PDB file of C-alpha atoms in Angstrom:
ATOM      1  CA  UNK P 873      59.535 -20.268  20.590  1.00  0.00           C
ATOM      2  CA  UNK P 874      56.444 -18.511  19.239  1.00  0.00           C
ATOM      3  CA  UNK P 875      55.859 -14.753  19.554  1.00  0.00           C
ATOM      4  CA  UNK P 876      53.111 -15.062  22.165  1.00  0.00           C
ATOM      5  CA  UNK P 877      55.227 -17.264  24.387  1.00  0.00           C
ATOM      6  CA  UNK P 878      58.260 -14.985  24.041  1.00  0.00           C
ATOM      7  CA  UNK P 879      56.364 -11.826  24.997  1.00  0.00           C
ATOM      8  CA  UNK P 880      54.589 -13.601  27.817  1.00  0.00           C
ATOM      9  CA  UNK P 881      57.910 -14.797  29.261  1.00  0.00           C
ATOM     10  CA  UNK P 882      59.311 -11.261  29.339  1.00  0.00           C
ATOM     11  CA  UNK P 883      56.204  -9.449  30.585  1.00  0.00           C
ATOM     12  CA  UNK P 884      54.597 -12.096  32.778  1.00  0.00           C
ATOM     13  CA  UNK P 885      52.695 -10.928  35.875  1.00  0.00           C
ATOM     14  CA  UNK P 886      54.596 -13.624  37.760  1.00  0.00           C
ATOM     15  CA  UNK P 887      51.373 -15.260  38.838  1.00  0.00           C
ATOM     16  CA  UNK P 888      51.635 -18.587  37.069  1.00  0.00           C
ATOM     17  CA  UNK P 889      51.764 -21.732  39.138  1.00  0.00           C
ATOM     18  CA  UNK P 890      55.233 -22.657  40.342  1.00  0.00           C
ATOM     19  CA  UNK P 891      56.712 -25.650  38.541  1.00  0.00           C
ATOM     20  CA  UNK P 892      59.413 -26.782  36.170  1.00  0.00           C
ATOM     21  CA  UNK P 893      60.046 -24.891  32.929  1.00  0.00           C
ATOM     22  CA  UNK P 894      58.524 -27.545  30.707  1.00  0.00           C
ATOM     23  CA  UNK P 895      55.372 -27.682  32.842  1.00  0.00           C
ATOM     24  CA  UNK P 896      54.988 -23.876  32.675  1.00  0.00           C
ATOM     25  CA  UNK P 897      55.469 -23.960  28.907  1.00  0.00           C
ATOM     26  CA  UNK P 898      52.864 -26.689  28.536  1.00  0.00           C
ATOM     27  CA  UNK P 899      50.419 -24.832  30.806  1.00  0.00           C
ATOM     28  CA  UNK P 900      50.943 -21.643  28.832  1.00  0.00           C
ATOM     29  CA  UNK P 901      50.434 -23.295  25.475  1.00  0.00           C
ATOM     30  CA  UNK P 902      47.247 -24.938  26.709  1.00  0.00           C
ATOM     31  CA  UNK P 903      46.010 -21.558  27.966  1.00  0.00           C
ATOM     32  CA  UNK P 904      46.762 -19.967  24.591  1.00  0.00           C
ATOM     33  CA  UNK P 905      44.810 -22.621  22.679  1.00  0.00           C
ATOM     34  CA  UNK P 906      41.898 -22.509  25.122  1.00  0.00           C
ATOM     35  CA  UNK P 907      41.604 -18.728  25.312  1.00  0.00           C
ATOM     36  CA  UNK P 908      42.189 -18.070  21.616  1.00  0.00           C
ATOM     37  CA  UNK P 909      39.307 -20.417  20.846  1.00  0.00           C
ATOM     38  CA  UNK P 910      37.029 -18.691  23.377  1.00  0.00           C
ATOM     39  CA  UNK P 911      37.844 -15.204  22.049  1.00  0.00           C
ATOM     40  CA  UNK P 912      37.317 -16.215  18.402  1.00  0.00           C
ATOM     41  CA  UNK P 913      33.993 -17.875  19.203  1.00  0.00           C
ATOM     42  CA  UNK P 914      32.876 -14.787  21.118  1.00  0.00           C
ATOM     43  CA  UNK P 915      33.702 -12.485  18.192  1.00  0.00           C
ATOM     44  CA  UNK P 916      31.972 -14.768  15.705  1.00  0.00           C
ATOM     45  CA  UNK P 917      28.876 -15.219  17.855  1.00  0.00           C
ATOM     46  CA  UNK P 918      28.488 -11.468  18.312  1.00  0.00           C
ATOM     47  CA  UNK P 919      29.356 -10.552  14.685  1.00  0.00           C
ATOM     48  CA  UNK P 920      32.286  -8.412  15.823  1.00  0.00           C
ATOM     49  CA  UNK P 921      34.935  -7.479  13.276  1.00  0.00           C
ATOM     50  CA  UNK P 922      38.157  -6.934  15.197  1.00  0.00           C
ATOM     51  CA  UNK P 923      41.836  -6.943  14.255  1.00  0.00           C
ATOM     52  CA  UNK P 924      44.031  -9.693  15.665  1.00  0.00           C
ATOM     53  CA  UNK P 925      47.503  -8.753  16.926  1.00  0.00           C
ATOM     54  CA  UNK P 926      50.614 -10.917  16.899  1.00  0.00           C
ATOM     55  CA  UNK P 927      50.578 -10.924  20.677  1.00  0.00           C
ATOM     56  CA  UNK P 928      47.127 -12.531  20.824  1.00  0.00           C
ATOM     57  CA  UNK P 929      44.592  -9.860  21.758  1.00  0.00           C
ATOM     58  CA  UNK P 930      42.105  -8.297  19.330  1.00  0.00           C
ATOM     59  CA  UNK P 931      41.148  -4.653  18.995  1.00  0.00           C
ATOM     60  CA  UNK P 932      38.474  -2.571  17.325  1.00  0.00           C
ATOM     61  CA  UNK P 933      38.885   1.175  16.894  1.00  0.00           C
ATOM     62  CA  UNK P 934      35.488   2.572  17.850  1.00  0.00           C
ATOM     63  CA  UNK P 935      36.342   6.270  17.560  1.00  0.00           C
ATOM     64  CA  UNK P 936      39.240   7.547  15.450  1.00  0.00           C
ATOM     65  CA  UNK P 937      41.115  10.839  15.852  1.00  0.00           C
ATOM     66  CA  UNK P 938      43.663  11.271  13.064  1.00  0.00           C
ATOM     67  CA  UNK P 939      44.684  14.664  14.454  1.00  0.00           C
ATOM     68  CA  UNK P 940      45.553  13.322  17.908  1.00  0.00           C
ATOM     69  CA  UNK P 941      49.127  12.750  19.045  1.00  0.00           C
ATOM     70  CA  UNK P 942      50.322   9.171  18.529  1.00  0.00           C
ATOM     71  CA  UNK P 943      51.076   7.471  21.832  1.00  0.00           C
ATOM     72  CA  UNK P 944      54.757   6.479  21.971  1.00  0.00           C
ATOM     73  CA  UNK P 945      57.082   4.724  24.418  1.00  0.00           C
ATOM     74  CA  UNK P 946      57.369   6.326  27.866  1.00  0.00           C
ATOM     75  CA  UNK P 947      54.361   8.592  27.381  1.00  0.00           C
ATOM     76  CA  UNK P 948      52.285   9.217  30.499  1.00  0.00           C
ATOM     77  CA  UNK P 949      48.777   8.307  29.362  1.00  0.00           C
ATOM     78  CA  UNK P 950      45.454   9.307  30.909  1.00  0.00           C
ATOM     79  CA  UNK P 951      42.515   7.038  30.089  1.00  0.00           C
ATOM     80  CA  UNK P 952      38.877   6.292  30.818  1.00  0.00           C
ATOM     81  CA  UNK P 953      37.987   2.615  30.724  1.00  0.00           C
ATOM     82  CA  UNK P 954      35.625  -0.210  31.529  1.00  0.00           C
ATOM     83  CA  UNK P 955      36.782  -3.772  32.182  1.00  0.00           C
ATOM     84  CA  UNK P 956      34.421  -6.747  32.003  1.00  0.00           C
ATOM     85  CA  UNK P 957      35.030 -10.446  31.689  1.00  0.00           C
ATOM     86  CA  UNK P 958      33.762 -12.076  28.524  1.00  0.00           C
ATOM     87  CA  UNK P 959      30.634 -13.255  30.362  1.00  0.00           C
ATOM     88  CA  UNK P 960      29.707  -9.606  30.982  1.00  0.00           C
ATOM     89  CA  UNK P 961      30.632  -9.342  34.675  1.00  0.00           C
ATOM     90  CA  UNK P 962      31.871  -5.825  35.476  1.00  0.00           C
ATOM     91  CA  UNK P 963      35.343  -5.726  37.016  1.00  0.00           C
ATOM     92  CA  UNK P 964      35.879  -1.956  37.071  1.00  0.00           C
ATOM     93  CA  UNK P 965      34.506   1.114  35.314  1.00  0.00           C
ATOM     94  CA  UNK P 966      36.054   4.573  35.089  1.00  0.00           C
ATOM     95  CA  UNK P 967      34.150   6.153  32.195  1.00  0.00           C
ATOM     96  CA  UNK P 968      32.866   9.317  33.896  1.00  0.00           C
ATOM     97  CA  UNK P 969      34.752  12.091  32.095  1.00  0.00           C
ATOM     98  CA  UNK P 970      33.743  14.655  34.706  1.00  0.00           C
ATOM     99  CA  UNK P 971      36.398  12.940  36.824  1.00  0.00           C
ATOM    100  CA  UNK P 972      40.149  13.029  36.101  1.00  0.00           C
ATOM    101  CA  UNK P 973      41.505  10.255  33.867  1.00  0.00           C
ATOM    102  CA  UNK P 974      43.620   7.528  35.423  1.00  0.00           C
ATOM    103  CA  UNK P 975      47.278   7.551  34.517  1.00  0.00           C
ATOM    104  CA  UNK P 976      50.011   5.057  33.662  1.00  0.00           C
ATOM    105  CA  UNK P 977      53.314   4.936  31.837  1.00  0.00           C
ATOM    106  CA  UNK P 978      53.320   3.338  28.382  1.00  0.00           C
ATOM    107  CA  UNK P 979      56.420   1.311  29.148  1.00  0.00           C
ATOM    108  CA  UNK P 980      57.355  -2.228  30.086  1.00  0.00           C
ATOM    109  CA  UNK P 981      55.568  -3.094  33.312  1.00  0.00           C
ATOM    110  CA  UNK P 982      53.623   0.176  33.249  1.00  0.00           C
ATOM    111  CA  UNK P 983      50.123  -1.297  33.464  1.00  0.00           C
ATOM    112  CA  UNK P 984      48.229  -4.422  34.481  1.00  0.00           C
ATOM    113  CA  UNK P 985      46.394  -5.882  32.488  1.00  0.00           C
ATOM    114  CA  UNK P 986      49.323  -5.980  30.041  1.00  0.00           C
ATOM    115  CA  UNK P 987      47.227  -6.007  26.862  1.00  0.00           C
ATOM    116  CA  UNK P 988      45.793  -2.601  27.788  1.00  0.00           C
ATOM    117  CA  UNK P 989      49.364  -1.353  27.880  1.00  0.00           C
ATOM    118  CA  UNK P 990      50.304  -3.008  24.574  1.00  0.00           C
ATOM    119  CA  UNK P 991      47.328  -1.461  22.806  1.00  0.00           C
ATOM    120  CA  UNK P 992      48.391   2.056  23.794  1.00  0.00           C
ATOM    121  CA  UNK P 993      50.956   2.079  20.997  1.00  0.00           C
ATOM    122  CA  UNK P 994      48.188   1.630  18.416  1.00  0.00           C
ATOM    123  CA  UNK P 995      46.223   4.641  19.600  1.00  0.00           C
ATOM    124  CA  UNK P 996      46.180   8.419  19.352  1.00  0.00           C
ATOM    125  CA  UNK P 997      44.885  10.908  21.880  1.00  0.00           C
ATOM    126  CA  UNK P 998      41.112  11.068  21.744  1.00  0.00           C
ATOM    127  CA  UNK P 999      40.602   7.612  20.248  1.00  0.00           C
ATOM    128  CA  UNK P1000      38.436   4.892  21.752  1.00  0.00           C
ATOM    129  CA  UNK P1001      39.212   1.183  21.392  1.00  0.00           C
ATOM    130  CA  UNK P1002      37.487  -2.008  22.422  1.00  0.00           C
ATOM    131  CA  UNK P1003      39.972  -4.743  23.328  1.00  0.00           C
ATOM    132  CA  UNK P1004      39.278  -8.479  23.417  1.00  0.00           C
ATOM    133  CA  UNK P1005      41.900  -9.940  25.723  1.00  0.00           C
ATOM    134  CA  UNK P1006      42.704 -13.595  26.423  1.00  0.00           C
ATOM    135  CA  UNK P1007      43.434 -14.375  30.061  1.00  0.00           C
ATOM    136  CA  UNK P1008      47.120 -15.033  29.392  1.00  0.00           C
ATOM    137  CA  UNK P1009      47.442 -11.318  28.536  1.00  0.00           C
ATOM    138  CA  UNK P1010      45.129 -10.224  31.353  1.00  0.00           C
ATOM    139  CA  UNK P1011      45.200 -11.571  34.898  1.00  0.00           C
ATOM    140  CA  UNK P1012      46.152 -15.146  33.905  1.00  0.00           C
ATOM    141  CA  UNK P1013      45.230 -17.607  36.656  1.00  0.00           C
ATOM    142  CA  UNK P1014      45.117 -14.901  39.342  1.00  0.00           C
ATOM    143  CA  UNK P1015      41.823 -14.468  41.170  1.00  0.00           C
ATOM    144  CA  UNK P1016      40.574 -11.980  43.755  1.00  0.00           C
ATOM    145  CA  UNK P1017      37.353 -12.751  45.610  1.00  0.00           C
ATOM    146  CA  UNK P1018      34.429 -12.438  43.163  1.00  0.00           C
ATOM    147  CA  UNK P1019      35.900  -9.400  41.415  1.00  0.00           C
ATOM    148  CA  UNK P1020      38.518 -11.150  39.296  1.00  0.00           C
ATOM    149  CA  UNK P1021      37.963 -14.814  38.483  1.00  0.00           C
ATOM    150  CA  UNK P1022      40.940 -16.984  37.493  1.00  0.00           C
ATOM    151  CA  UNK P1023      41.526 -17.393  33.735  1.00  0.00           C
ATOM    152  CA  UNK P1024      39.151 -14.558  32.878  1.00  0.00           C
ATOM    153  CA  UNK P1025      39.060 -13.448  29.246  1.00  0.00           C
ATOM    154  CA  UNK P1026      38.323  -9.740  29.078  1.00  0.00           C
ATOM    155  CA  UNK P1027      36.399  -7.177  27.057  1.00  0.00           C
ATOM    156  CA  UNK P1028      37.836  -3.716  27.707  1.00  0.00           C
ATOM    157  CA  UNK P1029      36.679  -0.345  26.465  1.00  0.00           C
ATOM    158  CA  UNK P1030      39.405   2.330  26.560  1.00  0.00           C
ATOM    159  CA  UNK P1031      39.347   6.024  25.718  1.00  0.00           C
ATOM    160  CA  UNK P1032      42.886   7.383  25.388  1.00  0.00           C
ATOM    161  CA  UNK P1033      42.099  10.856  26.660  1.00  0.00           C
ATOM    162  CA  UNK P1034      45.483  12.582  26.918  1.00  0.00           C
ATOM    163  CA  UNK P1035      49.236  12.229  27.189  1.00  0.00           C
ATOM    164  CA  UNK P1036      51.139  14.323  29.722  1.00  0.00           C
ATOM    165  CA  UNK P1037      54.535  16.022  29.706  1.00  0.00           C
ATOM    166  CA  UNK P1038      56.293  16.249  33.085  1.00  0.00           C
ATOM    167  CA  UNK P1039      55.259  19.857  33.670  1.00  0.00           C
ATOM    168  CA  UNK P1040      51.675  19.121  32.613  1.00  0.00           C
ATOM    169  CA  UNK P1041      51.638  16.263  35.110  1.00  0.00           C
ATOM    170  CA  UNK P1042      52.688  18.611  37.911  1.00  0.00           C
ATOM    171  CA  UNK P1043      49.826  20.959  37.025  1.00  0.00           C
ATOM    172  CA  UNK P1044      47.421  17.997  36.840  1.00  0.00           C
ATOM    173  CA  UNK P1045      48.376  16.799  40.338  1.00  0.00           C
ATOM    174  CA  UNK P1046      48.259  20.317  41.744  1.00  0.00           C
ATOM    175  CA  UNK P1047      44.666  20.439  40.525  1.00  0.00           C
ATOM    176  CA  UNK P1048      43.922  17.106  42.210  1.00  0.00           C
ATOM    177  CA  UNK P1049      45.354  18.361  45.493  1.00  0.00           C
ATOM    178  CA  UNK P1050      43.535  21.681  45.457  1.00  0.00           C
ATOM    179  CA  UNK P1051      40.248  19.999  44.519  1.00  0.00           C
ATOM    180  CA  UNK P1052      40.708  17.578  47.431  1.00  0.00           C
ATOM    181  CA  UNK P1053      41.360  20.415  49.885  1.00  0.00           C
ATOM    182  CA  UNK P1054      38.297  22.298  48.650  1.00  0.00           C
ATOM    183  CA  UNK P1055      35.979  19.266  48.611  1.00  0.00           C
ATOM    184  CA  UNK P1056      36.989  18.230  52.135  1.00  0.00           C
ATOM    185  CA  UNK P1057      36.780  21.789  53.459  1.00  0.00           C
ATOM    186  CA  UNK P1058      40.349  21.602  54.785  1.00  0.00           C
ATOM    187  CA  UNK P1059      42.046  24.680  56.191  1.00  0.00           C
ATOM    188  CA  UNK P1060      45.597  25.619  57.073  1.00  0.00           C
ATOM    189  CA  UNK P1061      47.452  24.035  54.142  1.00  0.00           C
ATOM    190  CA  UNK P1062      50.111  26.270  52.572  1.00  0.00           C
ATOM    191  CA  UNK P1063      51.818  25.437  49.269  1.00  0.00           C
ATOM    192  CA  UNK P1064      55.614  25.496  49.422  1.00  0.00           C
ATOM    193  CA  UNK P1065      57.862  26.519  46.478  1.00  0.00           C
ATOM    194  CA  UNK P1066      58.644  22.791  46.003  1.00  0.00           C
ATOM    195  CA  UNK P1067      54.969  21.917  45.527  1.00  0.00           C
ATOM    196  CA  UNK P1068      54.197  20.460  48.966  1.00  0.00           C
ATOM    197  CA  UNK P1069      51.009  21.475  50.766  1.00  0.00           C
ATOM    198  CA  UNK P1070      51.903  21.747  54.457  1.00  0.00           C
ATOM    199  CA  UNK P1071      49.740  22.192  57.536  1.00  0.00           C
ATOM    200  CA  UNK P1072      51.218  22.700  61.011  1.00  0.00           C
ATOM    201  CA  UNK P1073      48.775  20.941  63.329  1.00  0.00           C
ATOM    202  CA  UNK P1074      50.914  21.520  66.435  1.00  0.00           C
ATOM    203  CA  UNK P1075      53.989  23.807  66.231  1.00  0.00           C
ATOM    204  CA  UNK P1076      55.765  22.117  69.124  1.00  0.00           C
ATOM    205  CA  UNK P1077      58.055  24.070  71.411  1.00  0.00           C
ATOM    206  CA  UNK P1078      60.402  26.736  70.055  1.00  0.00           C
ATOM    207  CA  UNK P1079      62.866  25.688  72.772  1.00  0.00           C
ATOM    208  CA  UNK P1080      63.416  22.308  71.091  1.00  0.00           C
ATOM    209  CA  UNK P1081      66.164  21.804  68.506  1.00  0.00           C
ATOM    210  CA  UNK P1082      65.051  22.431  64.925  1.00  0.00           C
ATOM    211  CA  UNK P1083      65.987  19.821  62.316  1.00  0.00           C
ATOM    212  CA  UNK P1084      68.395  20.550  59.444  1.00  0.00           C
ATOM    213  CA  UNK P1085      70.432  18.596  56.893  1.00  0.00           C
ATOM    214  CA  UNK P1086      72.228  15.799  58.772  1.00  0.00           C
ATOM    215  CA  UNK P1087      69.720  15.715  61.630  1.00  0.00           C
ATOM    216  CA  UNK P1088      68.237  12.385  62.684  1.00  0.00           C
ATOM    217  CA  UNK P1089      64.486  12.785  63.045  1.00  0.00           C
ATOM    218  CA  UNK P1090      62.339  10.194  64.841  1.00  0.00           C
ATOM    219  CA  UNK P1091      58.608  10.333  64.119  1.00  0.00           C
ATOM    220  CA  UNK P1092      55.382   8.349  64.096  1.00  0.00           C
ATOM    221  CA  UNK P1093      53.356   8.599  60.934  1.00  0.00           C
ATOM    222  CA  UNK P1094      50.640   7.533  58.521  1.00  0.00           C
ATOM    223  CA  UNK P1095      51.114   7.598  54.748  1.00  0.00           C
ATOM    224  CA  UNK P1096      47.920   7.584  52.678  1.00  0.00           C
ATOM    225  CA  UNK P1097      47.116   7.688  48.961  1.00  0.00           C
ATOM    226  CA  UNK P1098      44.843  10.685  48.508  1.00  0.00           C
ATOM    227  CA  UNK P1099      42.199   9.094  46.260  1.00  0.00           C
ATOM    228  CA  UNK P1100      40.281   6.428  48.152  1.00  0.00           C
ATOM    229  CA  UNK P1101      42.352   7.045  51.306  1.00  0.00           C
ATOM    230  CA  UNK P1102      44.428   3.887  50.713  1.00  0.00           C
ATOM    231  CA  UNK P1103      46.724   3.360  53.709  1.00  0.00           C
ATOM    232  CA  UNK P1104      50.210   2.763  52.310  1.00  0.00           C
ATOM    233  CA  UNK P1105      52.213   2.545  55.533  1.00  0.00           C
ATOM    234  CA  UNK P1106      52.172   3.550  59.181  1.00  0.00           C
ATOM    235  CA  UNK P1107      54.307   3.278  62.284  1.00  0.00           C
ATOM    236  CA  UNK P1108      53.258   0.303  64.372  1.00  0.00           C
ATOM    237  CA  UNK P1109      52.582   0.312  68.112  1.00  0.00           C
ATOM    238  CA  UNK P1110      53.703   3.953  68.203  1.00  0.00           C
ATOM    239  CA  UNK P1111      57.283   2.845  67.530  1.00  0.00           C
ATOM    240  CA  UNK P1112      59.009   5.828  65.851  1.00  0.00           C
ATOM    241  CA  UNK P1113      60.636   5.617  62.452  1.00  0.00           C
ATOM    242  CA  UNK P1114      64.004   7.354  62.033  1.00  0.00           C
ATOM    243  CA  UNK P1115      65.458   9.181  59.064  1.00  0.00           C
ATOM    244  CA  UNK P1116      68.729  11.028  58.543  1.00  0.00           C
ATOM    245  CA  UNK P1117      67.921  14.161  56.573  1.00  0.00           C
ATOM    246  CA  UNK P1118      69.805  14.911  53.370  1.00  0.00           C
ATOM    247  CA  UNK P1119      70.548  11.370  52.194  1.00  0.00           C
ATOM    248  CA  UNK P1120      70.175  10.843  48.434  1.00  0.00           C
ATOM    249  CA  UNK P1121      68.147   7.688  49.099  1.00  0.00           C
ATOM    250  CA  UNK P1122      65.425   9.567  50.979  1.00  0.00           C
ATOM    251  CA  UNK P1123      62.080  10.185  49.328  1.00  0.00           C
ATOM    252  CA  UNK P1124      62.066  13.893  48.477  1.00  0.00           C
ATOM    253  CA  UNK P1125      58.824  14.676  50.277  1.00  0.00           C
ATOM    254  CA  UNK P1126      60.214  13.220  53.518  1.00  0.00           C
ATOM    255  CA  UNK P1127      63.335  15.366  53.407  1.00  0.00           C
ATOM    256  CA  UNK P1128      61.300  18.470  52.598  1.00  0.00           C
ATOM    257  CA  UNK P1129      58.543  17.748  55.141  1.00  0.00           C
ATOM    258  CA  UNK P1130      60.894  17.002  58.031  1.00  0.00           C
ATOM    259  CA  UNK P1131      63.258  19.930  57.545  1.00  0.00           C
ATOM    260  CA  UNK P1132      62.954  22.630  60.237  1.00  0.00           C
ATOM    261  CA  UNK P1133      60.719  20.563  62.502  1.00  0.00           C
ATOM    262  CA  UNK P1134      61.143  20.169  66.242  1.00  0.00           C
ATOM    263  CA  UNK P1135      60.188  17.726  68.969  1.00  0.00           C
ATOM    264  CA  UNK P1136      56.413  17.314  69.552  1.00  0.00           C
ATOM    265  CA  UNK P1137      55.539  19.130  66.306  1.00  0.00           C
ATOM    266  CA  UNK P1138      52.637  17.601  64.346  1.00  0.00           C
ATOM    267  CA  UNK P1139      52.354  18.116  60.612  1.00  0.00           C
ATOM    268  CA  UNK P1140      50.147  17.078  57.700  1.00  0.00           C
ATOM    269  CA  UNK P1141      51.628  17.198  54.209  1.00  0.00           C
ATOM    270  CA  UNK P1142      50.078  16.549  50.798  1.00  0.00           C
ATOM    271  CA  UNK P1143      52.799  15.669  48.297  1.00  0.00           C
ATOM    272  CA  UNK P1144      52.653  15.274  44.502  1.00  0.00           C
ATOM    273  CA  UNK P1145      54.020  12.036  43.058  1.00  0.00           C
ATOM    274  CA  UNK P1146      57.204  13.580  41.616  1.00  0.00           C
ATOM    275  CA  UNK P1147      58.280  14.175  45.227  1.00  0.00           C
ATOM    276  CA  UNK P1148      57.161  10.670  46.237  1.00  0.00           C
ATOM    277  CA  UNK P1149      57.125   7.337  44.426  1.00  0.00           C
ATOM    278  CA  UNK P1150      56.697   8.673  40.886  1.00  0.00           C
ATOM    279  CA  UNK P1151      55.865   6.230  38.109  1.00  0.00           C
ATOM    280  CA  UNK P1152      55.147   2.915  39.783  1.00  0.00           C
ATOM    281  CA  UNK P1153      53.232   0.210  37.883  1.00  0.00           C
ATOM    282  CA  UNK P1154      49.540   0.979  37.482  1.00  0.00           C
ATOM    283  CA  UNK P1155      46.952  -1.699  38.300  1.00  0.00           C
ATOM    284  CA  UNK P1156      43.328  -1.922  37.184  1.00  0.00           C
ATOM    285  CA  UNK P1157      41.100  -2.588  39.031  1.00  0.00           C
ATOM    286  CA  UNK P1158      42.341  -0.466  41.912  1.00  0.00           C
ATOM    287  CA  UNK P1159      40.873  -2.966  44.391  1.00  0.00           C
ATOM    288  CA  UNK P1160      43.449  -5.688  43.754  1.00  0.00           C
ATOM    289  CA  UNK P1161      46.568  -3.565  44.226  1.00  0.00           C
ATOM    290  CA  UNK P1162      47.126  -4.301  47.919  1.00  0.00           C
ATOM    291  CA  UNK P1163      46.643  -8.028  47.316  1.00  0.00           C
ATOM    292  CA  UNK P1164      49.169  -8.030  44.446  1.00  0.00           C
ATOM    293  CA  UNK P1165      51.644  -6.144  46.636  1.00  0.00           C
ATOM    294  CA  UNK P1166      51.225  -8.546  49.549  1.00  0.00           C
ATOM    295  CA  UNK P1167      51.791 -11.476  47.156  1.00  0.00           C
ATOM    296  CA  UNK P1168      54.987  -9.755  45.855  1.00  0.00           C
ATOM    297  CA  UNK P1169      53.564  -9.588  42.324  1.00  0.00           C
ATOM    298  CA  UNK P1170      54.173  -5.827  42.264  1.00  0.00           C
ATOM    299  CA  UNK P1171      56.918  -4.171  44.269  1.00  0.00           C
ATOM    300  CA  UNK P1172      55.215  -0.921  45.299  1.00  0.00           C
ATOM    301  CA  UNK P1173      51.863  -0.395  46.975  1.00  0.00           C
ATOM    302  CA  UNK P1174      51.659   3.293  46.001  1.00  0.00           C
ATOM    303  CA  UNK P1175      49.823   4.028  42.757  1.00  0.00           C
ATOM    304  CA  UNK P1176      51.605   6.122  40.098  1.00  0.00           C
ATOM    305  CA  UNK P1177      51.095   9.824  39.471  1.00  0.00           C
ATOM    306  CA  UNK P1178      48.835  10.431  42.453  1.00  0.00           C
ATOM    307  CA  UNK P1179      49.339  12.684  45.496  1.00  0.00           C
ATOM    308  CA  UNK P1180      50.117  11.341  48.969  1.00  0.00           C
ATOM    309  CA  UNK P1181      48.916  12.469  52.400  1.00  0.00           C
ATOM    310  CA  UNK P1182      51.614  12.278  55.086  1.00  0.00           C
ATOM    311  CA  UNK P1183      50.723  12.749  58.770  1.00  0.00           C
ATOM    312  CA  UNK P1184      53.575  12.837  61.282  1.00  0.00           C
ATOM    313  CA  UNK P1185      54.279  13.571  64.921  1.00  0.00           C
ATOM    314  CA  UNK P1186      57.917  14.384  65.680  1.00  0.00           C
ATOM    315  CA  UNK P1187      59.208  12.315  68.615  1.00  0.00           C
ATOM    316  CA  UNK P1188      62.832  13.487  68.654  1.00  0.00           C
ATOM    317  CA  UNK P1189      65.418  15.498  66.727  1.00  0.00           C
ATOM    318  CA  UNK P1190      69.135  14.817  67.132  1.00  0.00           C
TER     319      UNK P1190
END
């Protein structure tokens, strides 16, 4: 089995057509031949000198930074980028450096398109690459409306802005949260020692039982990703969700948010990712994430390393 096929089999987006193994292999090999030819012709036609990798994508280092830290496995990487298909159609751009970089983990399954993830290991902080990516290392035969066309070969510009240690990431997200509160003119949020920003919308009645470890709390809720206000989950038809506080399987922000609450209390909580879903797979463009989740191509709708907004009304405490 050749190198491209081996890597593809391990890191596939799971969006190839369903069929027997031999059919998938044949389809893959045909895609490799087709897309390799298209990429090579594109580079030749545009007089682009780029380095070919064993995996199948090409790269050109546009800006070097020999003093920057080399990106290594499991680094949290912040980048600015622009993704186009080879015909020049813009898929997504995040090049404005007045805005925070977008983050992902340089690890297996850390980022879609995969070739953007692979290329991270070639780069240092502060360097800019242009990547020429065949569809079998991009979105494959996946399509989403007119944004992502099936079998799209890609041209991607990436600036590897910074890598983050865990404590740096906490400071980064704290900045995101405080900027959000300021920009929206929000009042009443208080930062807890754990890093939650909590607002008591309605204190409820002091006569009701207050929750503690072991309490069963029933509540209605909305859970929203802060940037873009992406709705992640909500209670349906006002049917309460129940949680037993103190279980090791609970998301940390839920345990912390729902401790010392009472019946009829309403709260709003902004939580950093280390108290939520942490390092889920990143997806560019952002617009296809929900679709990939609904198709079971990724297993978590929440984006990595971004704060969450949790709104809850307490229905009962037992």
